[in-house]
Coordinates of N, CA, C and O in Angstrom, one line a residue:
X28 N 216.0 -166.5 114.8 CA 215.5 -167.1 116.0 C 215.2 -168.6 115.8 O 214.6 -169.0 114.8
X29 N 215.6 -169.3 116.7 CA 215.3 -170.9 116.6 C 213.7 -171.1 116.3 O 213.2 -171.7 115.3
X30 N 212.8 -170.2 117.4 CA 211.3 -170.6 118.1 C 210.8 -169.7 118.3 O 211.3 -168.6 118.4
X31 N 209.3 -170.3 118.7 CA 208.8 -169.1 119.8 C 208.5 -169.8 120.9 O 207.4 -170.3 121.1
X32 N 209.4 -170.0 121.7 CA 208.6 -170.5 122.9 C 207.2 -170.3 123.9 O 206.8 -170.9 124.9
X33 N 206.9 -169.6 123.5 CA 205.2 -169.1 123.8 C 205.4 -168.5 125.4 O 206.3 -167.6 125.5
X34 N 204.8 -168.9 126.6 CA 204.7 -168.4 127.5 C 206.0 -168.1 128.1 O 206.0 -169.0 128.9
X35 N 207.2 -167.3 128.4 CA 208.6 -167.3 129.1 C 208.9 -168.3 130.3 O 209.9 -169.0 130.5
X36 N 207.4 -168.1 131.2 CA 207.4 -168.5 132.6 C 207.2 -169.9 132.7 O 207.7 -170.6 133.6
X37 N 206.3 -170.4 131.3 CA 206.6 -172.2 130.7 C 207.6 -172.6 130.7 O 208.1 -173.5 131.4
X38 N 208.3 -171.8 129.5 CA 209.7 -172.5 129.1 C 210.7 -172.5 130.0 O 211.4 -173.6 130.0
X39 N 210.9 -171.4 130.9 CA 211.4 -171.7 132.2 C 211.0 -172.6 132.6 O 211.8 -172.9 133.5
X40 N 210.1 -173.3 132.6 CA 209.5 -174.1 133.9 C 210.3 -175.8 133.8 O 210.7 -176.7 134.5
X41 N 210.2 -175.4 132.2 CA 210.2 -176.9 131.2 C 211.7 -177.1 131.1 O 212.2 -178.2 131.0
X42 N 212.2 -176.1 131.1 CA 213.8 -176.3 130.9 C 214.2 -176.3 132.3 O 214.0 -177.5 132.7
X43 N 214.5 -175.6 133.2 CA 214.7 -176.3 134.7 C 214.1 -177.3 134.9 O 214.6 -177.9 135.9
X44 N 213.0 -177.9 134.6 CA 212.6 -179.6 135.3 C 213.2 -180.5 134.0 O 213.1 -181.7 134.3
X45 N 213.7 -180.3 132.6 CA 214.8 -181.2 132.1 C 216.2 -181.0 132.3 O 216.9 -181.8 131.7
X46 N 216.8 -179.8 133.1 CA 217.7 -180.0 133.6 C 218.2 -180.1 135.4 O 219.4 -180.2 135.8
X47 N 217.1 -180.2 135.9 CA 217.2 -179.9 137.1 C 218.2 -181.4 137.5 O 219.2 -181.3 138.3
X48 N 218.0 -182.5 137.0 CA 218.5 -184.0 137.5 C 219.0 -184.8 136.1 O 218.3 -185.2 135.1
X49 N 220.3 -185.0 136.2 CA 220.8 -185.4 135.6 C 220.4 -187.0 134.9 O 220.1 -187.7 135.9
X50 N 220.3 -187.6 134.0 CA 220.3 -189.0 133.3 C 218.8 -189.3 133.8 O 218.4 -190.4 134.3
X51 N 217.7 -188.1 133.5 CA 216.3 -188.7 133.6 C 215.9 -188.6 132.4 O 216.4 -187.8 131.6
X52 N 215.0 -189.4 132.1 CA 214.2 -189.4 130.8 C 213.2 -188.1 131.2 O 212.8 -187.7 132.3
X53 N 212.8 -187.3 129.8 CA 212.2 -186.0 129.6 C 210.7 -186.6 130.3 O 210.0 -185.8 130.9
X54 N 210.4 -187.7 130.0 CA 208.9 -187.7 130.5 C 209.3 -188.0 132.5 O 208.5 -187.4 133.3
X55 N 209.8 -188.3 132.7 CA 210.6 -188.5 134.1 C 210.4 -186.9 134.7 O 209.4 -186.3 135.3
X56 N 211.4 -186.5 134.4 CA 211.7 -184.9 134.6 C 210.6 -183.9 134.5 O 210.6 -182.8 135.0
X57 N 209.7 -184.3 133.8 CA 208.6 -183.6 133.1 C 207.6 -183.0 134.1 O 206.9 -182.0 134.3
X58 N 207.6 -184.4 134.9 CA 206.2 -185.1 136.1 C 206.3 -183.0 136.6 O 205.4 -182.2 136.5
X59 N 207.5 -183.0 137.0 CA 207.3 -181.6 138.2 C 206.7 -180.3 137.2 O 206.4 -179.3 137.8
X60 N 206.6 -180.4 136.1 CA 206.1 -178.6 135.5 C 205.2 -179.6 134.5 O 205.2 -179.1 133.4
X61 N 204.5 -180.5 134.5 CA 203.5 -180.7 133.5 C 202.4 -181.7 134.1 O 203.1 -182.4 134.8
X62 N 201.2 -182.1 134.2 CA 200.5 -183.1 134.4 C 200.3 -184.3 133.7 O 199.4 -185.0 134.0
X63 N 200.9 -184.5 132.8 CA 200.8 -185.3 131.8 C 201.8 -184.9 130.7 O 201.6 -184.3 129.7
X64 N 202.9 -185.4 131.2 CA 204.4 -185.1 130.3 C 204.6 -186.2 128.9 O 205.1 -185.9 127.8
X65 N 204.3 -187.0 129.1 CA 204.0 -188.1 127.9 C 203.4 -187.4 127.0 O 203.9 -187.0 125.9
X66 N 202.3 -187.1 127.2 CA 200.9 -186.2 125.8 C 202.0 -185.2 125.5 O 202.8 -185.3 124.5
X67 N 202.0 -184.2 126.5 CA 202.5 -183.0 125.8 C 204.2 -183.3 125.2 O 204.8 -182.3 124.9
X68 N 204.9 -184.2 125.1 CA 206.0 -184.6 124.6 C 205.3 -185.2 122.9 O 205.4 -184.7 121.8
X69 N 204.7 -186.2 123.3 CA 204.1 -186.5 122.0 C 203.7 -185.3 121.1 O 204.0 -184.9 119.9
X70 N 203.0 -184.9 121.9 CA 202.4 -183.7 120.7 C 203.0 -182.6 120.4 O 202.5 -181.9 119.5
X71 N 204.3 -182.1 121.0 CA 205.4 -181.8 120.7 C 206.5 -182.8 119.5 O 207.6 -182.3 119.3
X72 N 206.2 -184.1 118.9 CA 206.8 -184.7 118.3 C 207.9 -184.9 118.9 O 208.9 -184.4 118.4
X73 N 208.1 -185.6 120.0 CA 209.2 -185.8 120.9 C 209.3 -187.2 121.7 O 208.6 -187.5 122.6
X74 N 210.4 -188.4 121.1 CA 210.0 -189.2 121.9 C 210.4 -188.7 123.5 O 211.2 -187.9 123.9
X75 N 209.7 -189.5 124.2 CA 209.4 -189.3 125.5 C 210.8 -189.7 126.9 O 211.1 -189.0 127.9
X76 N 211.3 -190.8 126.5 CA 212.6 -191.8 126.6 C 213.9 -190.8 126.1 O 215.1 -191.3 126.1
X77 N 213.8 -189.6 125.8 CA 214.8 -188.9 125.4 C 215.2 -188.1 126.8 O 214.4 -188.0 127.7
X78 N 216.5 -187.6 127.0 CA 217.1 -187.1 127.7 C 217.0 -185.6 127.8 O 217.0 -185.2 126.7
X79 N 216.9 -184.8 128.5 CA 216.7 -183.2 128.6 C 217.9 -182.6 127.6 O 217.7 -181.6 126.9
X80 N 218.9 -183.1 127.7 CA 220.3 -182.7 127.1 C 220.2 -182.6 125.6 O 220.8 -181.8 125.0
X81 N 219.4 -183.6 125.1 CA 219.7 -183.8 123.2 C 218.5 -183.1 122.8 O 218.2 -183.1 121.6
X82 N 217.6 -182.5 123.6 CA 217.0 -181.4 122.8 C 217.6 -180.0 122.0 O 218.4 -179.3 122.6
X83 N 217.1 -179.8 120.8 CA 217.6 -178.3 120.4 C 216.7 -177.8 120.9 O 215.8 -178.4 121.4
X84 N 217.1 -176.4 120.8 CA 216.5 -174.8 120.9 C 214.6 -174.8 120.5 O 213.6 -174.5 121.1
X85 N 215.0 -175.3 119.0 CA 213.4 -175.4 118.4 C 212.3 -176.4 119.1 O 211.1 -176.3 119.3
X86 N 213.4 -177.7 119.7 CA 212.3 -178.6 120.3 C 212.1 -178.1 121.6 O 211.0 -178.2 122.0
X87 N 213.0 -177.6 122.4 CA 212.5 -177.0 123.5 C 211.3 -176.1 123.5 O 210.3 -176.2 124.2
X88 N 211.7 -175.3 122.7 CA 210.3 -174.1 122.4 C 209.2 -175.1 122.0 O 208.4 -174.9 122.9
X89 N 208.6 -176.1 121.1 CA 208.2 -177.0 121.1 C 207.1 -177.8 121.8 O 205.9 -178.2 121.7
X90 N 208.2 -177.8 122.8 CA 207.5 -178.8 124.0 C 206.8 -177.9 125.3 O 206.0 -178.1 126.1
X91 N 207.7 -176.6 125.0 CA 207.3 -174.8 125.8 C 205.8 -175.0 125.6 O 204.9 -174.9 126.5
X92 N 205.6 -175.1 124.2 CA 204.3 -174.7 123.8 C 203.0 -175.5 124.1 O 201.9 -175.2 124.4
X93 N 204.1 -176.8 123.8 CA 202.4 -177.9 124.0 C 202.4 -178.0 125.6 O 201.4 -178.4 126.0
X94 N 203.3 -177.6 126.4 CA 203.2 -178.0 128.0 C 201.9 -176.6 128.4 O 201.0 -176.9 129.2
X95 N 202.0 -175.7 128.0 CA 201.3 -174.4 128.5 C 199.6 -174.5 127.4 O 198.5 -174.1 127.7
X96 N 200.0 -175.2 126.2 CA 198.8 -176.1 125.6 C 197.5 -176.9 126.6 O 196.3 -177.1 126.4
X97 N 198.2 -177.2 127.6 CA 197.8 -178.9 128.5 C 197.3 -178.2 129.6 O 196.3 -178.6 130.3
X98 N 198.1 -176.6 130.1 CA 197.9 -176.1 131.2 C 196.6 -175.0 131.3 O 196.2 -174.3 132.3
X99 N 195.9 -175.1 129.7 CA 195.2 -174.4 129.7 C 193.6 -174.9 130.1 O 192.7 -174.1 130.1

């Protein structure tokens, strides 16, 4: 297995709002399923300026985790 993406209903949330719109930056895209997409990208080790598309598997799970981190 790549990850654990921790919550299902996160990672869904986090992967449809970096794929929902094409050529946004991940902190862009982020705004709709996180309150503060910048932190939880950081603290996922992710620059922010990155595209939904050039994530792997591991960093998606990743950023799954710190987004449901932030929501707690």
């Amino acid at each position: 297995p790549a990850g654990d993406p921790g919550d299902a209903r996160v990672f869904r949330a986090v992967v449809r709002a970096l794929f929902a719109q094409r050529r946004k930056t991940a902190r862009n895209a982020l705004r709709a399923a996180c309150p503060e997409p910048e932190a939880a990208l950081t603290e996922a080790g992710l620059a922010p300026d990155r595209r939904g598309e050039t994530f792997t598997l591991a960093e998606l799970c990743a950023l799954s985790r710190a987004v449901a981190a932030r929501a707690r």
